[in-house]
Amino acid sequence: MKADVGVERVTLAEISEDLGVSLSTISKVLNGRSDVSASTRERIERVLHERGYVRRGGGRSEARADLIELVLHELDEIWSMEVIGGVEEAAKEHGLSVVLTVSGDRHAPDPDWIDGVIRRRPVGVVLVFSDLAPEHRERLRSRAIPFVIVDPAGDPTPEVPSVGSANWSGGLAATRHLIELGHRRVATITGPEDMMCSLARVDGYRSAMNSAGLPIDPAWIRFGDFHVTGGRNHASELLALPADERPTAIFAGSDLQALGVMDAARAAGLAVPGDLSIVGYDDVPISRWVTPPLTTVHQPLRRMGEEAARLVIRLATEADAARGGGAAGERNASTPRMDLATSLVVRESTAPPPTTV
Amino acid sequence: MKADVGVERVTLAEISEDLGVSLSTISKVLNGRSDVSASTRERIERVLHERGYVRRGGGRSEARADLIELVLHELDEIWSMEVIGGVEEAAKEHGLSVVLTVSGDRHAPDPDWIDGVIRRRPVGVVLVFSDLAPEHRERLRSRAIPFVIVDPAGDPTPEVPSVGSANWSGGLAATRHLIELGHRRVATITGPEDMMCSLARVDGYRSAMNSAGLPIDPAWIRFGDFHVTGGRNHASELLALPADERPTAIFAGSDLQALGVMDAARAAGLAVPGDLSIVGYDDVPISRWVTPPLTTVHQPLRRMGEEAARLVIRLATEADAARGGGAAGERNASTPRMDLATSLVVRESTAPPPTTV
């Protein structure tokens, strides 16, 4: 991280001299052209990195294309659309188009991807739910291409600007709602144990129970998979508990899991919400269509996409202004992180507990 | 359409001379640059059109970017994802990236959009469910940028290559399945009356009923809106018919309408499939998750996206080969149109009719 505040800027001429490589070859590498041998490219990239080189703005050939790159690791139809719609909206406001890449791998886009991005020279990159390999981050940094992570999982990578949402507050609000309706035995099925958003939602649940002075049976806390199956399986087990331990309400951690809980309730002959109240999470469109319509925690996915795109545009503008003015390329001391508010949407899957309990 | 087979190709030099405009100005217009007055641009576009000019391949500056443009008029989460996924897949196979534009308007992308496309010079354009204004088509044609319409509505625009699916066969298969189960009174709720796919599906339904020798009560044919509400409202009316006219099965025309029919059945105290069988259309993911899982007609949306992208790549390759070889720019005599097969997916929302009927 030698590019930090105050370090004098290295020039391409210096790099050219040190490496004994022509300026035009370095320029080809900077522009992502393929007509440079792999080993030369490797050598140049390494020195760009070591010297903390950051591309300056300048002539016409240096101008950014009117593009934002958006990378998702999969097209999960449940909510990718919302995020894509938000990024599109913010891009359009700024006269930009969106290049969409489906990486197929959560942890790294295709290796060819980074070359394409560097050739296209976009305003910036928005990554959803994924991260970049350190060498890819470095290559974007040296070309002054900012990137922002949309991080609904609540697990921000240090040093990377990101936009998330308030998972803990969402878990708290969902559980409080059930307690206010009169439920005492509330269970939760959250997502996988290795996702921070799962933990944050469970902690919100715990805080709501604790501050209401309600005991939590350890059997009531379940880690699911955020899919219908996880909800169905865990709910079947919960509903098979002895009558005096069986929850009268389940906070399901995702709308898909809530659908699974509904199935399990039907299979057990329980009415929703008469015998069992259910709260989902996400507020995807189907949550309105199911019977009964689902009480759920609204996750502002569209706004998360919008804010991520706006942030990356702002970072690009700041970088260009700093470089255009000839000032040393200073970096923001703090990494931007934004958590957007979640909110409870009360529909018809929640009601007071049965009086017989 | 003076560019047709056999017409001698006009050159930019001729156009420049005729208009008294410099070659570099014409070149700016061809490349979508903004530094040309609107009136000059207008004049040049008109002549390019009148003379049937088609850009030749050539030097490096003429090369296409590694991009496919994909335009949707809205991000309808129910199935846009599938089409986008298919286009992405085919693009990736060919080392191309996808620029996604949400037009917000079914009949025409944003006016700025076409300038962006011309500047980017993509391999081609895939439009989903929308169409281009004639002047936009013309501007793409003169730049040799092919475009293909993904047309699930089954209403192909003449002269435009398109990819659709077999709606009539889908309606036939859905209705036959119900008839084979023993149903005699089968109703259908199709989509809006002004969409060809609605009509094709109803005609498939009629053919199945007719060839089984079953009468059709006119009250059994309904035009909905492809949304939950349309299904719910029409089904409520159908289920309120006198007992001897009431259908024992409904072919719902879309999965969302099928969800609405399920709601109406529940409200009427009818069991699905015990009292009422339901068939959807599309096979979107939620059709598997509802209770009971929905028997439906699979629409190959992902493959439609793939085939559209492959078709546009092929058209670009052919155009470049024809131009690169110096041959007169011939057009295919026939406009490619491809209808992919639909198939019935039998799940649990269909069964023999109640024996008491």
XYZ file of C-alpha atoms in Angstrom, chain B residues 21 73 97 161 282:
5
model
C -19.834 17.985 -45.869
C -38.296 -2.684 -21.115
C -19.613 -8.798 -22.266
C -34.880 -11.604 -36.761
C -43.958 -20.324 -17.900
